[in-house]
């Protein structure tokens, strides 16, 4: 595919699908998407499988209900999306970022080449702000965050929203954010605990949910006390569909900066665990004969 993206438009009334190529990036696609809800998925295994597909279907169902008053169960969205995903992924090569927009009249799916982080670690900037109605993936958030995205200038990879009055952190503009603190109870990754924003104060991203599941599996303590205490943080990282687990090496706040350990043992354990689960936690969309 020579252009930036492939777009499939499905009309609810007619049941017809139109296909066209576009120069739109994923961000432009969402900004021009009107009102409605969205979710962003990724492929793994050279574009053959979609990672955490069931989680995205559940999130789409929940958001559609909260924003548009829909009553469709995740199975409805599976039945609708599966042929569109097969059609789109059969036309592209390599890994794709898949953005799904749902309005009242149509569903739109964009397939664009997935570009992961440019480095193994990242910088984040702490900025005052809070997301309204964080439990739904409402397209209005794409517009509300646009001015804050202007602060993402290399080497900064993400803006993390905080309340300076309460000294607590929330989430990134397109990610979830975690800090790590030492407990002193043991060596290796078990000598640390994860610090997270309360789940009712942020959007529970699919990778965030997977990280929390891994913590439960491996007996890693998670504390939902998101105080901004940089001097006590042994590390930090962000999670998202495109980043998976991306360690933070420097935190910028105001005119100040603080380095943190991007190679923290707990962060490395979670990063490897998520990467190891990409096939197990993904669903086959395109078999070898069709790709």
PDB file of C-alpha atoms in Angstrom:
ATOM      1  CA  UNK A   1       0.000   0.000   0.000  1.00  0.00           C
ATOM      2  CA  UNK A   2       1.688   3.171  -1.189  1.00  0.00           C
ATOM      3  CA  UNK A   3      -0.415   5.701   0.739  1.00  0.00           C
ATOM      4  CA  UNK A   4      -0.465   6.185   4.468  1.00  0.00           C
ATOM      5  CA  UNK A   5      -3.598   4.249   5.281  1.00  0.00           C
ATOM      6  CA  UNK A   6      -6.487   2.087   4.148  1.00  0.00           C
ATOM      7  CA  UNK A   7      -9.988   3.028   5.348  1.00  0.00           C
ATOM      8  CA  UNK A   8     -13.136   0.884   5.348  1.00  0.00           C
ATOM      9  CA  UNK A   9     -16.496   2.608   5.908  1.00  0.00           C
ATOM     10  CA  UNK A  10     -19.456   0.442   6.944  1.00  0.00           C
ATOM     11  CA  UNK A  11     -22.920   2.019   6.750  1.00  0.00           C
ATOM     12  CA  UNK A  12     -25.320   0.680   9.396  1.00  0.00           C
ATOM     13  CA  UNK A  13     -28.480   1.385   7.379  1.00  0.00           C
ATOM     14  CA  UNK A  14     -27.452  -0.248   4.108  1.00  0.00           C
ATOM     15  CA  UNK A  15     -24.947  -2.784   5.406  1.00  0.00           C
ATOM     16  CA  UNK A  16     -22.582  -1.745   2.612  1.00  0.00           C
ATOM     17  CA  UNK A  17     -18.825  -1.249   2.961  1.00  0.00           C
ATOM     18  CA  UNK A  18     -16.758   1.232   0.967  1.00  0.00           C
ATOM     19  CA  UNK A  19     -12.967   1.052   0.767  1.00  0.00           C
ATOM     20  CA  UNK A  20     -10.498   3.793  -0.058  1.00  0.00           C
ATOM     21  CA  UNK A  21      -6.883   4.753   0.466  1.00  0.00           C
ATOM     22  CA  UNK A  22      -5.980   7.919   2.333  1.00  0.00           C
ATOM     23  CA  UNK A  23      -3.062  10.104   3.343  1.00  0.00           C
ATOM     24  CA  UNK A  24      -4.552  10.579   6.807  1.00  0.00           C
ATOM     25  CA  UNK A  25      -2.518   9.608   9.853  1.00  0.00           C
ATOM     26  CA  UNK A  26      -4.285   7.865  12.737  1.00  0.00           C
ATOM     27  CA  UNK A  27      -4.478  11.191  14.582  1.00  0.00           C
ATOM     28  CA  UNK A  28      -6.008  12.976  11.576  1.00  0.00           C
ATOM     29  CA  UNK A  29      -8.455  10.125  11.082  1.00  0.00           C
ATOM     30  CA  UNK A  30      -9.763  10.554  14.634  1.00  0.00           C
ATOM     31  CA  UNK A  31      -9.809  14.360  14.553  1.00  0.00           C
ATOM     32  CA  UNK A  32     -11.956  14.261  11.413  1.00  0.00           C
ATOM     33  CA  UNK A  33     -14.106  11.422  12.721  1.00  0.00           C
ATOM     34  CA  UNK A  34     -16.944  13.538  14.058  1.00  0.00           C
ATOM     35  CA  UNK A  35     -18.725  12.469  17.238  1.00  0.00           C
ATOM     36  CA  UNK A  36     -18.790   8.970  18.617  1.00  0.00           C
ATOM     37  CA  UNK A  37     -16.435   6.497  20.237  1.00  0.00           C
ATOM     38  CA  UNK A  38     -13.187   4.856  19.248  1.00  0.00           C
ATOM     39  CA  UNK A  39     -10.678   2.169  20.092  1.00  0.00           C
ATOM     40  CA  UNK A  40      -7.151   1.564  18.837  1.00  0.00           C
ATOM     41  CA  UNK A  41      -5.862  -1.962  18.264  1.00  0.00           C
ATOM     42  CA  UNK A  42      -2.592  -3.393  16.997  1.00  0.00           C
ATOM     43  CA  UNK A  43      -1.535  -6.470  15.123  1.00  0.00           C
ATOM     44  CA  UNK A  44       1.222  -8.889  16.088  1.00  0.00           C
ATOM     45  CA  UNK A  45       2.918 -11.788  14.286  1.00  0.00           C
ATOM     46  CA  UNK A  46       3.462  -9.841  11.057  1.00  0.00           C
ATOM     47  CA  UNK A  47      -0.075  -8.553  10.791  1.00  0.00           C
ATOM     48  CA  UNK A  48      -1.822 -11.884  11.194  1.00  0.00           C
ATOM     49  CA  UNK A  49      -3.193 -11.531  14.715  1.00  0.00           C
ATOM     50  CA  UNK A  50      -4.886  -8.743  16.737  1.00  0.00           C
ATOM     51  CA  UNK A  51      -3.603  -8.293  20.272  1.00  0.00           C
ATOM     52  CA  UNK A  52      -6.187  -8.343  23.099  1.00  0.00           C
ATOM     53  CA  UNK A  53      -9.076  -8.394  20.626  1.00  0.00           C
ATOM     54  CA  UNK A  54     -11.711  -9.396  23.193  1.00  0.00           C
ATOM     55  CA  UNK A  55     -10.682  -6.550  25.503  1.00  0.00           C
ATOM     56  CA  UNK A  56     -11.119  -4.062  22.682  1.00  0.00           C
ATOM     57  CA  UNK A  57     -14.562  -5.471  21.856  1.00  0.00           C
ATOM     58  CA  UNK A  58     -15.628  -5.097  25.488  1.00  0.00           C
ATOM     59  CA  UNK A  59     -14.287  -1.549  25.642  1.00  0.00           C
ATOM     60  CA  UNK A  60     -16.048  -0.634  22.399  1.00  0.00           C
ATOM     61  CA  UNK A  61     -19.311  -2.032  23.750  1.00  0.00           C
ATOM     62  CA  UNK A  62     -18.941  -0.146  27.037  1.00  0.00           C
ATOM     63  CA  UNK A  63     -18.012   3.153  25.383  1.00  0.00           C
ATOM     64  CA  UNK A  64     -20.837   2.856  22.854  1.00  0.00           C
ATOM     65  CA  UNK A  65     -23.292   2.387  25.704  1.00  0.00           C
ATOM     66  CA  UNK A  66     -21.923   5.275  27.798  1.00  0.00           C
ATOM     67  CA  UNK A  67     -21.612   7.827  24.998  1.00  0.00           C
ATOM     68  CA  UNK A  68     -24.239   6.865  22.424  1.00  0.00           C
ATOM     69  CA  UNK A  69     -26.679   4.879  24.556  1.00  0.00           C
ATOM     70  CA  UNK A  70     -26.077   1.683  22.613  1.00  0.00           C
ATOM     71  CA  UNK A  71     -27.054  -1.769  23.884  1.00  0.00           C
ATOM     72  CA  UNK A  72     -24.912  -3.955  21.634  1.00  0.00           C
ATOM     73  CA  UNK A  73     -22.941  -6.733  23.314  1.00  0.00           C
ATOM     74  CA  UNK A  74     -19.284  -7.418  22.432  1.00  0.00           C
ATOM     75  CA  UNK A  75     -20.377 -10.355  20.232  1.00  0.00           C
ATOM     76  CA  UNK A  76     -22.222  -7.935  17.939  1.00  0.00           C
ATOM     77  CA  UNK A  77     -19.047  -5.921  17.396  1.00  0.00           C
ATOM     78  CA  UNK A  78     -17.061  -9.128  16.827  1.00  0.00           C
ATOM     79  CA  UNK A  79     -19.474 -10.255  14.107  1.00  0.00           C
ATOM     80  CA  UNK A  80     -19.360  -6.829  12.480  1.00  0.00           C
ATOM     81  CA  UNK A  81     -15.616  -6.223  12.732  1.00  0.00           C
ATOM     82  CA  UNK A  82     -14.190  -9.632  11.868  1.00  0.00           C
ATOM     83  CA  UNK A  83     -14.882  -9.492   8.084  1.00  0.00           C
ATOM     84  CA  UNK A  84     -13.672  -5.879   7.980  1.00  0.00           C
ATOM     85  CA  UNK A  85     -10.434  -6.812   9.729  1.00  0.00           C
ATOM     86  CA  UNK A  86      -9.895  -9.762   7.410  1.00  0.00           C
ATOM     87  CA  UNK A  87     -10.483  -7.563   4.379  1.00  0.00           C
ATOM     88  CA  UNK A  88      -8.218  -4.785   5.579  1.00  0.00           C
ATOM     89  CA  UNK A  89      -5.350  -6.926   6.851  1.00  0.00           C
ATOM     90  CA  UNK A  90      -5.368  -8.960   3.640  1.00  0.00           C
ATOM     91  CA  UNK A  91      -4.484  -5.737   1.792  1.00  0.00           C
ATOM     92  CA  UNK A  92      -1.586  -4.541   3.963  1.00  0.00           C
ATOM     93  CA  UNK A  93       1.803  -5.926   4.950  1.00  0.00           C
ATOM     94  CA  UNK A  94       3.608  -5.887   8.251  1.00  0.00           C
ATOM     95  CA  UNK A  95       2.206  -4.730  11.566  1.00  0.00           C
ATOM     96  CA  UNK A  96      -0.737  -2.333  11.577  1.00  0.00           C
ATOM     97  CA  UNK A  97      -2.343   0.088  13.948  1.00  0.00           C
ATOM     98  CA  UNK A  98      -6.100  -0.352  13.613  1.00  0.00           C
ATOM     99  CA  UNK A  99      -8.358   2.522  14.642  1.00  0.00           C
ATOM    100  CA  UNK A 100     -12.090   1.874  14.905  1.00  0.00           C
ATOM    101  CA  UNK A 101     -14.533   4.810  14.997  1.00  0.00           C
ATOM    102  CA  UNK A 102     -18.229   4.268  15.715  1.00  0.00           C
ATOM    103  CA  UNK A 103     -20.852   6.965  15.200  1.00  0.00           C
ATOM    104  CA  UNK A 104     -24.615   6.802  14.981  1.00  0.00           C
ATOM    105  CA  UNK A 105     -24.714   6.111  11.246  1.00  0.00           C
ATOM    106  CA  UNK A 106     -21.514   4.298  10.384  1.00  0.00           C
ATOM    107  CA  UNK A 107     -18.438   2.434  11.566  1.00  0.00           C
ATOM    108  CA  UNK A 108     -15.037   3.329  10.143  1.00  0.00           C
ATOM    109  CA  UNK A 109     -11.835   1.288  10.348  1.00  0.00           C
ATOM    110  CA  UNK A 110      -8.391   2.615   9.474  1.00  0.00           C
ATOM    111  CA  UNK A 111      -5.313   0.458   8.890  1.00  0.00           C
ATOM    112  CA  UNK A 112      -1.969   2.258   9.047  1.00  0.00           C
ATOM    113  CA  UNK A 113       1.587   0.983   9.458  1.00  0.00           C
ATOM    114  CA  UNK A 114       2.443   0.568  13.131  1.00  0.00           C
ATOM    115  CA  UNK A 115       5.452   2.555  14.232  1.00  0.00           C
ATOM    116  CA  UNK A 116       6.631   1.701  17.715  1.00  0.00           C
ATOM    117  CA  UNK A 117       8.669   3.978  19.990  1.00  0.00           C
ATOM    118  CA  UNK A 118      11.831   5.371  18.437  1.00  0.00           C
ATOM    119  CA  UNK A 119      13.904   4.326  21.462  1.00  0.00           C
ATOM    120  CA  UNK A 120      13.797   1.748  24.240  1.00  0.00           C
ATOM    121  CA  UNK A 121      13.011   4.392  26.868  1.00  0.00           C
ATOM    122  CA  UNK A 122      11.212   7.720  26.937  1.00  0.00           C
ATOM    123  CA  UNK A 123      10.787  11.092  28.602  1.00  0.00           C
ATOM    124  CA  UNK A 124       7.439  12.250  29.993  1.00  0.00           C
ATOM    125  CA  UNK A 125       6.235  15.711  30.967  1.00  0.00           C
ATOM    126  CA  UNK A 126       3.926  16.207  33.969  1.00  0.00           C
ATOM    127  CA  UNK A 127       1.206  18.764  33.199  1.00  0.00           C
ATOM    128  CA  UNK A 128      -1.777  19.958  35.219  1.00  0.00           C
ATOM    129  CA  UNK A 129      -5.002  18.485  33.890  1.00  0.00           C
ATOM    130  CA  UNK A 130      -7.688  15.847  34.284  1.00  0.00           C
ATOM    131  CA  UNK A 131      -9.766  13.899  31.824  1.00  0.00           C
ATOM    132  CA  UNK A 132     -13.550  14.175  32.160  1.00  0.00           C
ATOM    133  CA  UNK A 133     -15.461  10.889  31.940  1.00  0.00           C
ATOM    134  CA  UNK A 134     -12.275   8.802  31.646  1.00  0.00           C
ATOM    135  CA  UNK A 135     -14.088   5.462  31.519  1.00  0.00           C
ATOM    136  CA  UNK A 136     -15.300   5.986  27.926  1.00  0.00           C
ATOM    137  CA  UNK A 137     -13.261   6.360  24.746  1.00  0.00           C
ATOM    138  CA  UNK A 138     -15.176   9.383  23.487  1.00  0.00           C
ATOM    139  CA  UNK A 139     -13.894  11.116  20.341  1.00  0.00           C
ATOM    140  CA  UNK A 140     -14.322  14.481  22.056  1.00  0.00           C
ATOM    141  CA  UNK A 141     -11.229  13.632  24.131  1.00  0.00           C
ATOM    142  CA  UNK A 142      -9.191  13.502  20.916  1.00  0.00           C
ATOM    143  CA  UNK A 143     -10.039  17.178  20.385  1.00  0.00           C
ATOM    144  CA  UNK A 144      -9.656  18.203  24.036  1.00  0.00           C
ATOM    145  CA  UNK A 145      -6.135  16.800  24.271  1.00  0.00           C
ATOM    146  CA  UNK A 146      -4.937  18.368  21.019  1.00  0.00           C
ATOM    147  CA  UNK A 147      -3.523  21.519  22.655  1.00  0.00           C
ATOM    148  CA  UNK A 148      -1.629  19.465  25.243  1.00  0.00           C
ATOM    149  CA  UNK A 149      -0.131  17.333  22.474  1.00  0.00           C
ATOM    150  CA  UNK A 150       1.789  20.430  21.378  1.00  0.00           C
ATOM    151  CA  UNK A 151       3.946  19.863  24.481  1.00  0.00           C
ATOM    152  CA  UNK A 152       5.132  16.512  23.137  1.00  0.00           C
ATOM    153  CA  UNK A 153       8.367  17.620  21.528  1.00  0.00           C
ATOM    154  CA  UNK A 154      11.321  15.217  21.255  1.00  0.00           C
ATOM    155  CA  UNK A 155      12.703  13.786  23.413  1.00  0.00           C
ATOM    156  CA  UNK A 156       9.390  13.968  25.349  1.00  0.00           C
ATOM    157  CA  UNK A 157       7.182  11.027  24.301  1.00  0.00           C
ATOM    158  CA  UNK A 158       4.091  11.633  26.424  1.00  0.00           C
ATOM    159  CA  UNK A 159       2.291  14.168  28.620  1.00  0.00           C
ATOM    160  CA  UNK A 160       1.042  12.819  31.954  1.00  0.00           C
ATOM    161  CA  UNK A 161      -1.878  14.608  33.603  1.00  0.00           C
ATOM    162  CA  UNK A 162      -1.487  15.523  37.270  1.00  0.00           C
ATOM    163  CA  UNK A 163      -3.194  17.635  39.918  1.00  0.00           C
ATOM    164  CA  UNK A 164      -0.597  19.852  41.563  1.00  0.00           C
ATOM    165  CA  UNK A 165      -3.081  20.880  44.264  1.00  0.00           C
ATOM    166  CA  UNK A 166      -3.562  17.298  45.442  1.00  0.00           C
ATOM    167  CA  UNK A 167      -0.153  16.061  44.229  1.00  0.00           C
ATOM    168  CA  UNK A 168      -1.628  13.064  42.417  1.00  0.00           C
ATOM    169  CA  UNK A 169      -1.153  11.710  38.924  1.00  0.00           C
ATOM    170  CA  UNK A 170      -3.751  10.361  36.519  1.00  0.00           C
ATOM    171  CA  UNK A 171      -2.827   9.138  33.026  1.00  0.00           C
ATOM    172  CA  UNK A 172      -1.102  10.079  29.802  1.00  0.00           C
ATOM    173  CA  UNK A 173      -2.863  11.683  26.848  1.00  0.00           C
ATOM    174  CA  UNK A 174      -2.795   8.347  25.010  1.00  0.00           C
ATOM    175  CA  UNK A 175      -1.401   6.022  27.663  1.00  0.00           C
ATOM    176  CA  UNK A 176      -1.588   4.855  31.250  1.00  0.00           C
ATOM    177  CA  UNK A 177       1.175   5.812  33.667  1.00  0.00           C
ATOM    178  CA  UNK A 178       2.720   3.838  36.520  1.00  0.00           C
ATOM    179  CA  UNK A 179       5.409   4.513  39.097  1.00  0.00           C
ATOM    180  CA  UNK A 180       7.504   1.961  40.974  1.00  0.00           C
ATOM    181  CA  UNK A 181       8.581   2.108  44.612  1.00  0.00           C
ATOM    182  CA  UNK A 182      11.028  -0.056  46.530  1.00  0.00           C
ATOM    183  CA  UNK A 183       9.557  -2.082  49.389  1.00  0.00           C
ATOM    184  CA  UNK A 184      12.835  -3.512  50.721  1.00  0.00           C
ATOM    185  CA  UNK A 185      11.236  -6.908  51.267  1.00  0.00           C
ATOM    186  CA  UNK A 186      13.183  -8.883  48.684  1.00  0.00           C
ATOM    187  CA  UNK A 187      15.695  -8.731  45.867  1.00  0.00           C
ATOM    188  CA  UNK A 188      14.888  -8.630  42.170  1.00  0.00           C
ATOM    189  CA  UNK A 189      11.516  -7.463  40.912  1.00  0.00           C
ATOM    190  CA  UNK A 190       9.787  -8.664  44.087  1.00  0.00           C
ATOM    191  CA  UNK A 191      11.525  -5.917  46.016  1.00  0.00           C
ATOM    192  CA  UNK A 192       9.243  -3.322  44.430  1.00  0.00           C
ATOM    193  CA  UNK A 193       5.579  -2.370  44.321  1.00  0.00           C
ATOM    194  CA  UNK A 194       3.566  -0.758  41.542  1.00  0.00           C
ATOM    195  CA  UNK A 195       1.885   2.611  42.066  1.00  0.00           C
ATOM    196  CA  UNK A 196      -1.214   3.235  39.952  1.00  0.00           C
ATOM    197  CA  UNK A 197      -3.959   5.811  39.651  1.00  0.00           C
ATOM    198  CA  UNK A 198      -7.303   4.457  40.950  1.00  0.00           C
ATOM    199  CA  UNK A 199      -9.125   2.631  38.184  1.00  0.00           C
ATOM    200  CA  UNK A 200     -12.173   4.887  38.444  1.00  0.00           C
ATOM    201  CA  UNK A 201     -10.050   7.976  37.728  1.00  0.00           C
ATOM    202  CA  UNK A 202      -8.511   6.873  34.411  1.00  0.00           C
ATOM    203  CA  UNK A 203      -9.345   4.924  31.286  1.00  0.00           C
ATOM    204  CA  UNK A 204      -8.431   1.296  31.934  1.00  0.00           C
ATOM    205  CA  UNK A 205      -6.329   0.685  28.833  1.00  0.00           C
ATOM    206  CA  UNK A 206      -5.962  -2.814  27.452  1.00  0.00           C
ATOM    207  CA  UNK A 207      -2.227  -2.943  28.235  1.00  0.00           C
ATOM    208  CA  UNK A 208      -2.823  -1.461  31.701  1.00  0.00           C
ATOM    209  CA  UNK A 209      -5.336  -4.238  32.375  1.00  0.00           C
ATOM    210  CA  UNK A 210      -2.822  -6.842  31.200  1.00  0.00           C
ATOM    211  CA  UNK A 211      -0.099  -5.371  33.447  1.00  0.00           C
ATOM    212  CA  UNK A 212      -2.434  -5.559  36.448  1.00  0.00           C
ATOM    213  CA  UNK A 213      -3.307  -9.158  35.567  1.00  0.00           C
ATOM    214  CA  UNK A 214       0.409 -10.011  35.467  1.00  0.00           C
ATOM    215  CA  UNK A 215       0.885  -8.381  38.874  1.00  0.00           C
ATOM    216  CA  UNK A 216      -1.918 -10.517  40.293  1.00  0.00           C
ATOM    217  CA  UNK A 217      -0.456 -13.641  38.689  1.00  0.00           C
ATOM    218  CA  UNK A 218       3.043 -12.964  40.037  1.00  0.00           C
ATOM    219  CA  UNK A 219       2.116 -11.659  43.474  1.00  0.00           C
ATOM    220  CA  UNK A 220       3.287  -8.092  42.814  1.00  0.00           C
ATOM    221  CA  UNK A 221       1.712  -5.504  45.106  1.00  0.00           C
ATOM    222  CA  UNK A 222      -0.247  -2.683  43.456  1.00  0.00           C
ATOM    223  CA  UNK A 223      -1.091   0.421  45.492  1.00  0.00           C
ATOM    224  CA  UNK A 224      -3.660   2.881  44.184  1.00  0.00           C
ATOM    225  CA  UNK A 225      -2.152   5.924  45.885  1.00  0.00           C
ATOM    226  CA  UNK A 226      -0.918   8.051  42.969  1.00  0.00           C
ATOM    227  CA  UNK A 227       0.966  10.690  44.930  1.00  0.00           C
ATOM    228  CA  UNK A 228       3.552  12.577  42.892  1.00  0.00           C
ATOM    229  CA  UNK A 229       6.572  11.703  45.033  1.00  0.00           C
ATOM    230  CA  UNK A 230       9.456  11.725  42.602  1.00  0.00           C
ATOM    231  CA  UNK A 231      12.054  11.303  45.333  1.00  0.00           C
ATOM    232  CA  UNK A 232      10.456   7.968  46.291  1.00  0.00           C
ATOM    233  CA  UNK A 233      10.046   6.598  42.778  1.00  0.00           C
ATOM    234  CA  UNK A 234      12.496   3.911  41.752  1.00  0.00           C
ATOM    235  CA  UNK A 235      11.161   3.953  38.209  1.00  0.00           C
ATOM    236  CA  UNK A 236       8.173   4.749  36.002  1.00  0.00           C
ATOM    237  CA  UNK A 237       6.657   3.619  32.711  1.00  0.00           C
ATOM    238  CA  UNK A 238       3.762   4.186  30.327  1.00  0.00           C
ATOM    239  CA  UNK A 239       1.556   1.604  28.644  1.00  0.00           C
ATOM    240  CA  UNK A 240      -0.462   1.767  25.440  1.00  0.00           C
ATOM    241  CA  UNK A 241      -1.363  -0.272  22.383  1.00  0.00           C
ATOM    242  CA  UNK A 242       1.594   0.976  20.321  1.00  0.00           C
ATOM    243  CA  UNK A 243       4.102   1.326  23.176  1.00  0.00           C
ATOM    244  CA  UNK A 244       3.210  -1.834  25.148  1.00  0.00           C
ATOM    245  CA  UNK A 245       5.387  -1.235  28.254  1.00  0.00           C
ATOM    246  CA  UNK A 246       7.742   1.704  27.672  1.00  0.00           C
ATOM    247  CA  UNK A 247      10.141   2.597  30.533  1.00  0.00           C
ATOM    248  CA  UNK A 248      10.614   6.245  31.487  1.00  0.00           C
ATOM    249  CA  UNK A 249      14.151   7.547  31.875  1.00  0.00           C
ATOM    250  CA  UNK A 250      13.443  11.223  32.606  1.00  0.00           C
ATOM    251  CA  UNK A 251      10.493  13.122  34.054  1.00  0.00           C
ATOM    252  CA  UNK A 252      10.059  16.810  33.174  1.00  0.00           C
ATOM    253  CA  UNK A 253       7.916  19.074  35.362  1.00  0.00           C
ATOM    254  CA  UNK A 254       7.916  22.820  34.910  1.00  0.00           C
ATOM    255  CA  UNK A 255      11.524  23.869  34.453  1.00  0.00           C
ATOM    256  CA  UNK A 256      12.779  20.818  36.376  1.00  0.00           C
ATOM    257  CA  UNK A 257      13.832  17.340  35.342  1.00  0.00           C
ATOM    258  CA  UNK A 258      14.466  14.130  37.225  1.00  0.00           C
ATOM    259  CA  UNK A 259      16.076  10.931  36.018  1.00  0.00           C
ATOM    260  CA  UNK A 260      14.607   7.566  37.004  1.00  0.00           C
ATOM    261  CA  UNK A 261      15.913   4.044  36.473  1.00  0.00           C
ATOM    262  CA  UNK A 262      14.588   2.830  33.123  1.00  0.00           C
ATOM    263  CA  UNK A 263      16.132  -0.586  33.806  1.00  0.00           C
ATOM    264  CA  UNK A 264      14.284  -1.134  37.086  1.00  0.00           C
ATOM    265  CA  UNK A 265      13.834  -4.916  37.677  1.00  0.00           C
ATOM    266  CA  UNK A 266      10.054  -4.725  38.091  1.00  0.00           C
ATOM    267  CA  UNK A 267       9.619  -2.670  34.923  1.00  0.00           C
ATOM    268  CA  UNK A 268      11.819  -5.075  32.973  1.00  0.00           C
ATOM    269  CA  UNK A 269       9.816  -8.037  34.304  1.00  0.00           C
ATOM    270  CA  UNK A 270       6.507  -6.464  33.269  1.00  0.00           C
ATOM    271  CA  UNK A 271       7.864  -5.427  29.877  1.00  0.00           C
ATOM    272  CA  UNK A 272       9.101  -8.946  29.100  1.00  0.00           C
ATOM    273  CA  UNK A 273       5.905 -10.530  30.426  1.00  0.00           C
ATOM    274  CA  UNK A 274       3.692  -8.406  28.170  1.00  0.00           C
ATOM    275  CA  UNK A 275       5.887  -9.117  25.146  1.00  0.00           C
ATOM    276  CA  UNK A 276       5.807 -12.864  25.866  1.00  0.00           C
ATOM    277  CA  UNK A 277       2.003 -12.799  25.948  1.00  0.00           C
ATOM    278  CA  UNK A 278       1.510 -11.126  22.567  1.00  0.00           C
ATOM    279  CA  UNK A 279       0.721 -14.388  20.771  1.00  0.00           C
ATOM    280  CA  UNK A 280      -1.164 -16.079  23.615  1.00  0.00           C
ATOM    281  CA  UNK A 281      -3.364 -13.021  24.173  1.00  0.00           C
ATOM    282  CA  UNK A 282      -4.026 -12.317  20.479  1.00  0.00           C
ATOM    283  CA  UNK A 283      -6.560 -13.644  18.017  1.00  0.00           C
ATOM    284  CA  UNK A 284      -5.767 -15.017  14.581  1.00  0.00           C
ATOM    285  CA  UNK A 285      -7.393 -12.901  11.873  1.00  0.00           C
ATOM    286  CA  UNK A 286      -5.427 -13.855   8.745  1.00  0.00           C
ATOM    287  CA  UNK A 287      -4.018 -17.357   8.263  1.00  0.00           C
ATOM    288  CA  UNK A 288      -0.822 -18.020   6.327  1.00  0.00           C
ATOM    289  CA  UNK A 289      -2.706 -18.988   3.174  1.00  0.00           C
ATOM    290  CA  UNK A 290      -4.429 -15.588   2.986  1.00  0.00           C
ATOM    291  CA  UNK A 291      -1.522 -13.315   3.885  1.00  0.00           C
TER     292      UNK A 291
END
